[in-house]
PDB file of C-alpha atoms in Angstrom:
ATOM      1  CA  MET A   1      17.417-109.143 -87.188  1.00 69.00           C
ATOM      2  CA  GLU A   2      17.320-111.642 -89.600  1.00 79.00           C
ATOM      3  CA  ILE A   3      16.908-111.712 -93.473  1.00 77.00           C
ATOM      4  CA  ARG A   4      15.701-114.744 -95.841  1.00 83.00           C
ATOM      5  CA  ILE A   5      16.053-114.403 -99.694  1.00 81.00           C
ATOM      6  CA  THR A   6      14.240-116.175-101.720  1.00 80.00           C
ATOM      7  CA  GLU A   7      13.651-115.676-105.473  1.00 77.00           C
ATOM      8  CA  GLY A   8      14.629-112.206-105.525  1.00 77.00           C
ATOM      9  CA  LYS A   9      12.584-111.381-102.543  1.00 79.00           C
ATOM     10  CA  VAL A  10      13.884-110.471 -99.074  1.00 81.00           C
ATOM     11  CA  ARG A  11      12.043-110.704 -96.516  1.00 81.00           C
ATOM     12  CA  ARG A  12      12.866-110.475 -92.687  1.00 82.00           C
ATOM     13  CA  VAL A  13      12.576-113.435 -90.470  1.00 83.00           C
ATOM     14  CA  PRO A  14      10.591-113.030 -87.341  1.00 79.00           C
ATOM     15  CA  GLY A  15      12.283-114.371 -84.626  1.00 73.00           C
ATOM     16  CA  ALA A  16       9.482-117.655 -84.097  1.00 74.00           C
ATOM     17  CA  GLU A  17       9.956-118.695 -87.729  1.00 76.00           C
ATOM     18  CA  ALA A  18      14.047-118.751 -87.811  1.00 79.00           C
ATOM     19  CA  PRO A  19      15.760-121.346 -89.183  1.00 81.00           C
ATOM     20  CA  MET A  20      16.922-123.925 -86.665  1.00 85.00           C
ATOM     21  CA  THR A  21      19.675-125.129 -88.954  1.00 85.00           C
ATOM     22  CA  GLU A  22      23.355-125.803 -87.843  1.00 89.00           C
ATOM     23  CA  LEU A  23      24.789-123.342 -89.972  1.00 89.00           C
ATOM     24  CA  ALA A  24      21.820-120.469 -88.513  1.00 89.00           C
ATOM     25  CA  ILE A  25      22.649-121.447 -85.174  1.00 90.00           C
ATOM     26  CA  ARG A  26      26.287-120.574 -85.822  1.00 92.00           C
ATOM     27  CA  ALA A  27      25.419-117.697 -87.301  1.00 92.00           C
ATOM     28  CA  ARG A  28      23.859-116.866 -84.810  1.00 90.00           C
ATOM     29  CA  THR A  29      26.262-117.130 -81.883  1.00 93.00           C
ATOM     30  CA  ILE A  30      29.301-115.935 -83.636  1.00 94.00           C
ATOM     31  CA  ALA A  31      26.898-112.353 -84.142  1.00 92.00           C
ATOM     32  CA  ASN A  32      25.987-112.724 -80.409  1.00 92.00           C
ATOM     33  CA  LEU A  33      30.352-112.714 -79.716  1.00 93.00           C
ATOM     34  CA  LEU A  34      30.938-109.279 -81.833  1.00 93.00           C
ATOM     35  CA  PRO A  35      32.329-106.156 -80.182  1.00 92.00           C
ATOM     36  CA  LEU A  36      30.421-103.268 -80.231  1.00 90.00           C
ATOM     37  CA  VAL A  37      32.408-101.520 -83.694  1.00 87.00           C
ATOM     38  CA  CYS A  38      30.753-104.609 -85.521  1.00 86.00           C
ATOM     39  CA  VAL A  39      26.906-104.196 -84.441  1.00 85.00           C
ATOM     40  CA  ARG A  40      26.780-100.554 -84.766  1.00 85.00           C
ATOM     41  CA  ALA A  41      28.049-101.537 -88.644  1.00 82.00           C
ATOM     42  CA  GLY A  42      24.586-102.990 -88.718  1.00 85.00           C
ATOM     43  CA  VAL A  43      25.332-106.756 -88.210  1.00 90.00           C
ATOM     44  CA  ARG A  44      22.279-109.112 -89.703  1.00 90.00           C
ATOM     45  CA  ILE A  45      21.733-112.975 -90.083  1.00 92.00           C
ATOM     46  CA  ILE A  46      21.062-113.706 -93.819  1.00 91.00           C
ATOM     47  CA  HIS A  47      20.039-116.805 -95.095  1.00 91.00           C
ATOM     48  CA  ASN A  48      20.275-117.029 -98.993  1.00 88.00           C
ATOM     49  CA  SER A  49      18.629-119.669-100.842  1.00 85.00           C
ATOM     50  CA  ASP A  50      19.473-117.813-104.253  1.00 84.00           C
ATOM     51  CA  ARG A  51      23.238-118.382-103.568  1.00 85.00           C
ATOM     52  CA  ASN A  52      22.743-121.276-101.476  1.00 87.00           C
ATOM     53  CA  TYR A  53      24.607-119.461 -98.070  1.00 89.00           C
ATOM     54  CA  THR A  54      24.166-118.678 -94.409  1.00 92.00           C
ATOM     55  CA  GLY A  55      26.170-115.771 -93.063  1.00 94.00           C
ATOM     56  CA  ILE A  56      26.608-112.493 -90.959  1.00 94.00           C
ATOM     57  CA  ARG A  57      25.912-109.164 -93.217  1.00 92.00           C
ATOM     58  CA  PHE A  58      28.182-106.100 -92.200  1.00 91.00           C
ATOM     59  CA  ASP A  59      26.887-102.871 -93.760  1.00 88.00           C
ATOM     60  CA  THR A  60      29.539-100.972 -94.044  1.00 85.00           C
ATOM     61  CA  MET A  61      29.562 -97.841 -94.951  1.00 82.00           C
ATOM     62  CA  ALA A  62      33.227 -97.597 -96.688  1.00 78.00           C
ATOM     63  CA  VAL A  63      32.660-100.363 -99.162  1.00 83.00           C
ATOM     64  CA  GLY A  64      29.132-101.814 -98.925  1.00 84.00           C
ATOM     65  CA  PRO A  65      27.853-105.317 -97.598  1.00 90.00           C
ATOM     66  CA  VAL A  66      30.681-107.425 -96.651  1.00 93.00           C
ATOM     67  CA  ILE A  67      29.255-111.170 -95.675  1.00 94.00           C
ATOM     68  CA  LEU A  68      31.102-113.950 -93.780  1.00 95.00           C
ATOM     69  CA  GLU A  69      29.979-116.901 -94.829  1.00 94.00           C
ATOM     70  CA  MET A  70      29.862-119.879 -92.891  1.00 94.00           C
ATOM     71  CA  PRO A  71      31.604-123.301 -94.183  1.00 92.00           C
ATOM     72  CA  ARG A  72      29.510-126.183 -95.395  1.00 87.00           C
ATOM     73  CA  ASP A  73      31.198-129.397 -95.576  1.00 86.00           C
ATOM     74  CA  GLY A  74      34.805-128.858 -94.039  1.00 86.00           C
ATOM     75  CA  GLU A  75      35.253-125.662 -96.539  1.00 92.00           C
ATOM     76  CA  PRO A  76      36.686-122.387 -94.477  1.00 94.00           C
ATOM     77  CA  TYR A  77      34.810-119.576 -93.601  1.00 94.00           C
ATOM     78  CA  ARG A  78      34.665-116.803 -96.349  1.00 94.00           C
ATOM     79  CA  LEU A  79      34.703-113.087 -95.748  1.00 95.00           C
ATOM     80  CA  VAL A  80      32.670-111.978 -98.841  1.00 94.00           C
ATOM     81  CA  GLN A  81      32.443-108.005-100.171  1.00 92.00           C
ATOM     82  CA  GLU A  82      28.919-107.819-102.553  1.00 88.00           C
ATOM     83  CA  PHE A  83      28.797-105.486-104.917  1.00 86.00           C
ATOM     84  CA  ILE A  84      25.302-104.000-105.182  1.00 82.00           C
ATOM     85  CA  VAL A  85      26.499-102.948-109.102  1.00 83.00           C
ATOM     86  CA  PRO A  86      28.223-105.890-111.227  1.00 84.00           C
ATOM     87  CA  ASP A  87      31.916-104.383-111.492  1.00 83.00           C
ATOM     88  CA  GLU A  88      33.785-104.028-115.054  1.00 87.00           C
ATOM     89  CA  ALA A  89      34.750-107.919-115.089  1.00 87.00           C
ATOM     90  CA  GLY A  90      31.089-108.506-114.428  1.00 86.00           C
ATOM     91  CA  ARG A  91      32.087-109.681-110.756  1.00 89.00           C
ATOM     92  CA  MET A  92      28.935-109.369-108.164  1.00 87.00           C
ATOM     93  CA  GLU A  93      31.785-110.267-105.122  1.00 88.00           C
ATOM     94  CA  VAL A  94      34.898-110.596-104.233  1.00 91.00           C
ATOM     95  CA  GLU A  95      36.617-112.626-101.479  1.00 92.00           C
ATOM     96  CA  LEU A  96      38.918-110.745 -98.982  1.00 93.00           C
ATOM     97  CA  ARG A  97      39.658-113.668 -96.806  1.00 93.00           C
ATOM     98  CA  ARG A  98      39.508-117.456 -95.921  1.00 94.00           C
ATOM     99  CA  PHE A  99      40.046-118.749 -92.469  1.00 90.00           C
ATOM    100  CA  PRO A 100      39.754-122.853 -91.153  1.00 92.00           C
ATOM    101  CA  GLN A 101      37.028-124.047 -89.231  1.00 91.00           C
ATOM    102  CA  ILE A 102      39.801-124.617 -86.535  1.00 92.00           C
ATOM    103  CA  TYR A 103      38.702-121.791 -84.085  1.00 92.00           C
ATOM    104  CA  LYS A 104      35.999-121.518 -81.932  1.00 93.00           C
ATOM    105  CA  PRO A 105      33.010-118.779 -82.391  1.00 94.00           C
ATOM    106  CA  GLN A 106      34.761-116.400 -80.075  1.00 95.00           C
ATOM    107  CA  GLY A 107      37.714-116.679 -82.546  1.00 94.00           C
ATOM    108  CA  ILE A 108      36.138-116.008 -85.765  1.00 95.00           C
ATOM    109  CA  ALA A 109      34.157-113.083 -84.097  1.00 94.00           C
ATOM    110  CA  HIS A 110      37.636-111.080 -83.110  1.00 94.00           C
ATOM    111  CA  ILE A 111      39.414-112.732 -86.179  1.00 94.00           C
ATOM    112  CA  THR A 112      36.590-111.124 -88.530  1.00 94.00           C
ATOM    113  CA  ALA A 113      36.274-107.538 -86.550  1.00 93.00           C
ATOM    114  CA  GLU A 114      39.820-107.184 -86.332  1.00 93.00           C
ATOM    115  CA  PHE A 115      40.158-107.608 -90.149  1.00 93.00           C
ATOM    116  CA  LEU A 116      37.381-105.225 -90.791  1.00 91.00           C
ATOM    117  CA  ARG A 117      38.580-102.816 -88.389  1.00 91.00           C
ATOM    118  CA  SER A 118      42.562-102.657 -89.404  1.00 92.00           C
ATOM    119  CA  ASN A 119      41.193-102.695 -93.354  1.00 89.00           C
ATOM    120  CA  GLY A 120      38.981 -99.897 -92.837  1.00 89.00           C
ATOM    121  CA  PHE A 121      35.780-101.115 -93.360  1.00 87.00           C
ATOM    122  CA  LEU A 122      34.692-100.221 -89.946  1.00 83.00           C
ATOM    123  CA  ARG A 123      35.113 -96.658 -88.656  1.00 74.00           C
TER     124      ARG A 123
END
């Protein structure tokens, strides 16, 4: 399932209306290669216009949503934990890990799944 966030409103995106940008295609490719443990966690492709990113959202039971943000303009992939309510410092997210774009989609899927599994985000 794909979700679009625009002006604070969250909407489902039907398959025919899904964006066909490079980042969206890359996110779908990586999501299709994720192992079953990630799929069970509830994986969604998310297009957030408010915060200007496309990514893969993992709805983890342990800590809430974790997002793999697709890179733009040579930047690395970012794995970010989003907070529903700001923490004591006022942050809405905390970066968990970065990895460069040198990996193929299979590698990105594997690295992400192993990081989430080994650090207790997925059960």
